[in-house]
PDB file of C-alpha atoms in Angstrom:
ATOM      1  CA  UNK A 136       0.026   0.355   0.037  1.00 47.00           C
ATOM      2  CA  UNK A 137       1.536   3.343  -1.176  1.00 51.00           C
ATOM      3  CA  UNK A 138       1.137   6.286   1.404  1.00 57.00           C
ATOM      4  CA  UNK A 139      -0.945   9.717  -0.515  1.00 59.00           C
ATOM      5  CA  UNK A 140       0.031  12.433   1.106  1.00 63.00           C
ATOM      6  CA  UNK A 141      -0.217  14.923  -1.913  1.00 67.00           C
ATOM      7  CA  UNK A 142       3.538  15.999  -1.204  1.00 70.00           C
ATOM      8  CA  UNK A 143       2.694  17.172   1.821  1.00 76.00           C
ATOM      9  CA  UNK A 144       6.262  18.029   3.851  1.00 81.00           C
ATOM     10  CA  UNK A 145       4.123  18.778   7.397  1.00 85.00           C
ATOM     11  CA  UNK A 146       5.106  15.531   8.872  1.00 83.00           C
ATOM     12  CA  UNK A 147       8.491  15.380   7.643  1.00 84.00           C
ATOM     13  CA  UNK A 148       9.226  18.748   8.774  1.00 88.00           C
ATOM     14  CA  UNK A 149       7.649  17.617  12.330  1.00 88.00           C
ATOM     15  CA  UNK A 150       9.096  15.087  12.922  1.00 88.00           C
ATOM     16  CA  UNK A 151      12.718  16.489  12.016  1.00 91.00           C
ATOM     17  CA  UNK A 152      11.956  19.336  14.414  1.00 93.00           C
ATOM     18  CA  UNK A 153      11.084  16.219  17.318  1.00 93.00           C
ATOM     19  CA  UNK A 154      14.432  15.031  16.431  1.00 92.00           C
ATOM     20  CA  UNK A 155      16.251  18.497  16.241  1.00 95.00           C
ATOM     21  CA  UNK A 156      14.125  19.335  19.794  1.00 93.00           C
ATOM     22  CA  UNK A 157      15.423  16.146  21.636  1.00 95.00           C
ATOM     23  CA  UNK A 158      19.377  16.706  20.674  1.00 93.00           C
ATOM     24  CA  UNK A 159      19.178  20.202  21.467  1.00 94.00           C
ATOM     25  CA  UNK A 160      17.708  18.830  25.219  1.00 93.00           C
ATOM     26  CA  UNK A 161      20.707  16.134  25.310  1.00 93.00           C
ATOM     27  CA  UNK A 162      23.066  18.647  24.382  1.00 94.00           C
ATOM     28  CA  UNK A 163      21.754  21.104  27.732  1.00 93.00           C
ATOM     29  CA  UNK A 164      22.103  18.585  29.608  1.00 92.00           C
ATOM     30  CA  UNK A 165      25.478  17.567  28.656  1.00 91.00           C
ATOM     31  CA  UNK A 166      26.533  20.564  29.060  1.00 90.00           C
ATOM     32  CA  UNK A 167      24.902  20.881  32.644  1.00 88.00           C
ATOM     33  CA  UNK A 168      26.310  17.826  33.434  1.00 86.00           C
ATOM     34  CA  UNK A 169      30.181  19.128  32.751  1.00 80.00           C
ATOM     35  CA  UNK A 170      29.807  22.539  34.150  1.00 82.00           C
ATOM     36  CA  UNK A 171      28.262  20.823  37.362  1.00 80.00           C
ATOM     37  CA  UNK A 172      31.269  18.529  37.346  1.00 74.00           C
ATOM     38  CA  UNK A 173      34.186  21.438  36.692  1.00 73.00           C
ATOM     39  CA  UNK A 174      32.636  23.456  39.157  1.00 75.00           C
ATOM     40  CA  UNK A 175      32.919  20.543  41.685  1.00 73.00           C
ATOM     41  CA  UNK A 176      36.787  19.947  40.480  1.00 69.00           C
ATOM     42  CA  UNK A 177      37.167  23.710  41.118  1.00 71.00           C
ATOM     43  CA  UNK A 178      35.243  23.349  44.848  1.00 73.00           C
ATOM     44  CA  UNK A 179      37.974  20.500  45.394  1.00 70.00           C
ATOM     45  CA  UNK A 180      40.396  22.856  44.178  1.00 72.00           C
ATOM     46  CA  UNK A 181      39.714  25.591  46.217  1.00 72.00           C
ATOM     47  CA  UNK A 182      40.764  23.351  49.482  1.00 68.00           C
ATOM     48  CA  UNK A 183      43.795  22.649  48.146  1.00 69.00           C
ATOM     49  CA  UNK A 184      44.716  26.117  48.262  1.00 68.00           C
ATOM     50  CA  UNK A 185      42.922  26.339  51.403  1.00 62.00           C
ATOM     51  CA  UNK A 186      45.312  23.807  52.976  1.00 72.00           C
ATOM     52  CA  UNK A 187      47.955  25.125  51.560  1.00 74.00           C
ATOM     53  CA  UNK A 188      48.605  22.010  49.554  1.00 79.00           C
ATOM     54  CA  UNK A 189      48.933  23.975  46.305  1.00 85.00           C
ATOM     55  CA  UNK A 190      50.058  27.801  45.611  1.00 89.00           C
ATOM     56  CA  UNK A 191      48.262  29.738  43.365  1.00 85.00           C
ATOM     57  CA  UNK A 192      50.648  29.280  40.068  1.00 92.00           C
ATOM     58  CA  UNK A 193      49.981  25.596  40.431  1.00 92.00           C
ATOM     59  CA  UNK A 194      45.776  26.577  40.717  1.00 87.00           C
ATOM     60  CA  UNK A 195      45.909  28.410  37.241  1.00 88.00           C
ATOM     61  CA  UNK A 196      47.679  25.270  35.585  1.00 92.00           C
ATOM     62  CA  UNK A 197      45.059  22.963  37.170  1.00 89.00           C
ATOM     63  CA  UNK A 198      42.153  25.190  36.421  1.00 86.00           C
ATOM     64  CA  UNK A 199      43.326  24.705  32.752  1.00 90.00           C
ATOM     65  CA  UNK A 200      44.139  21.493  33.021  1.00 92.00           C
ATOM     66  CA  UNK A 201      40.782  20.505  34.380  1.00 87.00           C
ATOM     67  CA  UNK A 202      39.014  22.172  31.397  1.00 86.00           C
ATOM     68  CA  UNK A 203      41.748  20.588  28.752  1.00 91.00           C
ATOM     69  CA  UNK A 204      42.360  17.066  29.085  1.00 92.00           C
ATOM     70  CA  UNK A 205      44.916  15.827  27.015  1.00 95.00           C
ATOM     71  CA  UNK A 206      46.686  19.413  27.329  1.00 96.00           C
ATOM     72  CA  UNK A 207      51.016  20.139  27.924  1.00 96.00           C
ATOM     73  CA  UNK A 208      52.483  22.198  30.023  1.00 97.00           C
ATOM     74  CA  UNK A 209      56.245  22.967  29.704  1.00 96.00           C
ATOM     75  CA  UNK A 210      58.506  24.588  32.361  1.00 95.00           C
ATOM     76  CA  UNK A 211      59.010  27.136  29.900  1.00 94.00           C
ATOM     77  CA  UNK A 212      55.581  27.739  29.308  1.00 94.00           C
ATOM     78  CA  UNK A 213      55.292  28.047  32.805  1.00 94.00           C
ATOM     79  CA  UNK A 214      58.231  30.053  33.614  1.00 94.00           C
ATOM     80  CA  UNK A 215      57.124  32.869  30.905  1.00 93.00           C
ATOM     81  CA  UNK A 216      53.435  33.784  32.286  1.00 90.00           C
ATOM     82  CA  UNK A 217      54.268  33.434  35.794  1.00 90.00           C
ATOM     83  CA  UNK A 218      57.006  35.260  35.134  1.00 93.00           C
ATOM     84  CA  UNK A 219      58.716  33.135  37.526  1.00 95.00           C
ATOM     85  CA  UNK A 220      62.657  31.424  37.857  1.00 96.00           C
ATOM     86  CA  UNK A 221      62.964  28.253  35.764  1.00 94.00           C
ATOM     87  CA  UNK A 222      63.910  26.489  39.117  1.00 96.00           C
ATOM     88  CA  UNK A 223      60.520  27.504  40.380  1.00 96.00           C
ATOM     89  CA  UNK A 224      58.695  26.749  37.355  1.00 96.00           C
ATOM     90  CA  UNK A 225      60.115  23.088  37.386  1.00 96.00           C
ATOM     91  CA  UNK A 226      59.067  22.605  40.835  1.00 96.00           C
ATOM     92  CA  UNK A 227      55.655  23.848  40.590  1.00 95.00           C
ATOM     93  CA  UNK A 228      55.439  21.197  37.526  1.00 96.00           C
ATOM     94  CA  UNK A 229      56.443  18.712  39.108  1.00 96.00           C
ATOM     95  CA  UNK A 230      54.959  19.167  42.676  1.00 93.00           C
ATOM     96  CA  UNK A 231      52.103  18.391  40.459  1.00 93.00           C
ATOM     97  CA  UNK A 232      53.154  15.441  39.492  1.00 95.00           C
ATOM     98  CA  UNK A 233      54.597  14.144  42.609  1.00 93.00           C
ATOM     99  CA  UNK A 234      51.088  14.628  43.748  1.00 89.00           C
ATOM    100  CA  UNK A 235      49.525  12.771  40.825  1.00 90.00           C
ATOM    101  CA  UNK A 236      47.842  15.325  39.023  1.00 91.00           C
ATOM    102  CA  UNK A 237      49.752  15.439  36.057  1.00 95.00           C
ATOM    103  CA  UNK A 238      51.461  13.079  34.307  1.00 96.00           C
ATOM    104  CA  UNK A 239      55.228  13.380  33.578  1.00 96.00           C
ATOM    105  CA  UNK A 240      57.351  12.540  30.650  1.00 94.00           C
ATOM    106  CA  UNK A 241      60.213  13.487  28.577  1.00 92.00           C
ATOM    107  CA  UNK A 242      60.207  14.399  24.812  1.00 92.00           C
ATOM    108  CA  UNK A 243      63.973  14.488  23.871  1.00 92.00           C
ATOM    109  CA  UNK A 244      65.643  17.198  26.459  1.00 92.00           C
ATOM    110  CA  UNK A 245      62.577  18.870  27.374  1.00 92.00           C
ATOM    111  CA  UNK A 246      60.350  17.348  30.112  1.00 94.00           C
ATOM    112  CA  UNK A 247      56.816  17.865  29.150  1.00 96.00           C
ATOM    113  CA  UNK A 248      54.111  17.362  31.679  1.00 97.00           C
ATOM    114  CA  UNK A 249      50.423  16.176  30.476  1.00 97.00           C
ATOM    115  CA  UNK A 250      46.611  16.727  31.657  1.00 96.00           C
ATOM    116  CA  UNK A 251      45.173  13.281  32.608  1.00 95.00           C
ATOM    117  CA  UNK A 252      41.871  12.552  30.879  1.00 92.00           C
ATOM    118  CA  UNK A 253      40.718  11.664  34.338  1.00 90.00           C
ATOM    119  CA  UNK A 254      41.818  15.128  36.491  1.00 87.00           C
ATOM    120  CA  UNK A 255      38.791  15.579  37.872  1.00 81.00           C
ATOM    121  CA  UNK A 256      38.567  12.293  39.278  1.00 82.00           C
ATOM    122  CA  UNK A 257      42.150  12.403  40.796  1.00 81.00           C
ATOM    123  CA  UNK A 258      41.509  15.313  42.799  1.00 79.00           C
ATOM    124  CA  UNK A 259      38.722  14.007  43.964  1.00 75.00           C
ATOM    125  CA  UNK A 260      40.174  10.789  44.850  1.00 74.00           C
ATOM    126  CA  UNK A 261      43.485  12.985  46.389  1.00 63.00           C
ATOM    127  CA  UNK A 262      40.501  15.178  49.021  1.00 58.00           C
TER     128      UNK A 262
END
């Protein structure tokens, strides 16, 4: 049996709008969930600062790392914007690696520090 709709697109358009509506709501739900997760992680980060476990420079790195999993940090890249000595930048990043908040590796002669994908979970577990 063939449907005879006289080329009326109303059903098709309504159906597509329904799918778009569902997709938009799904996106909003996802964004809300991610914002709540980041907010919770930042609250925990505030506790680290209050307890003296991190300094303000390290907190800046972790805030960025929470929002950008997989980001790569270098000593030189931390040193310049913070206007600190190489040794201080190195200590900051090594401390974060020692706490398990960054992963330390080496590319050639350069130390790199990578934001893990599960950083928020690591912060919660460390607390």
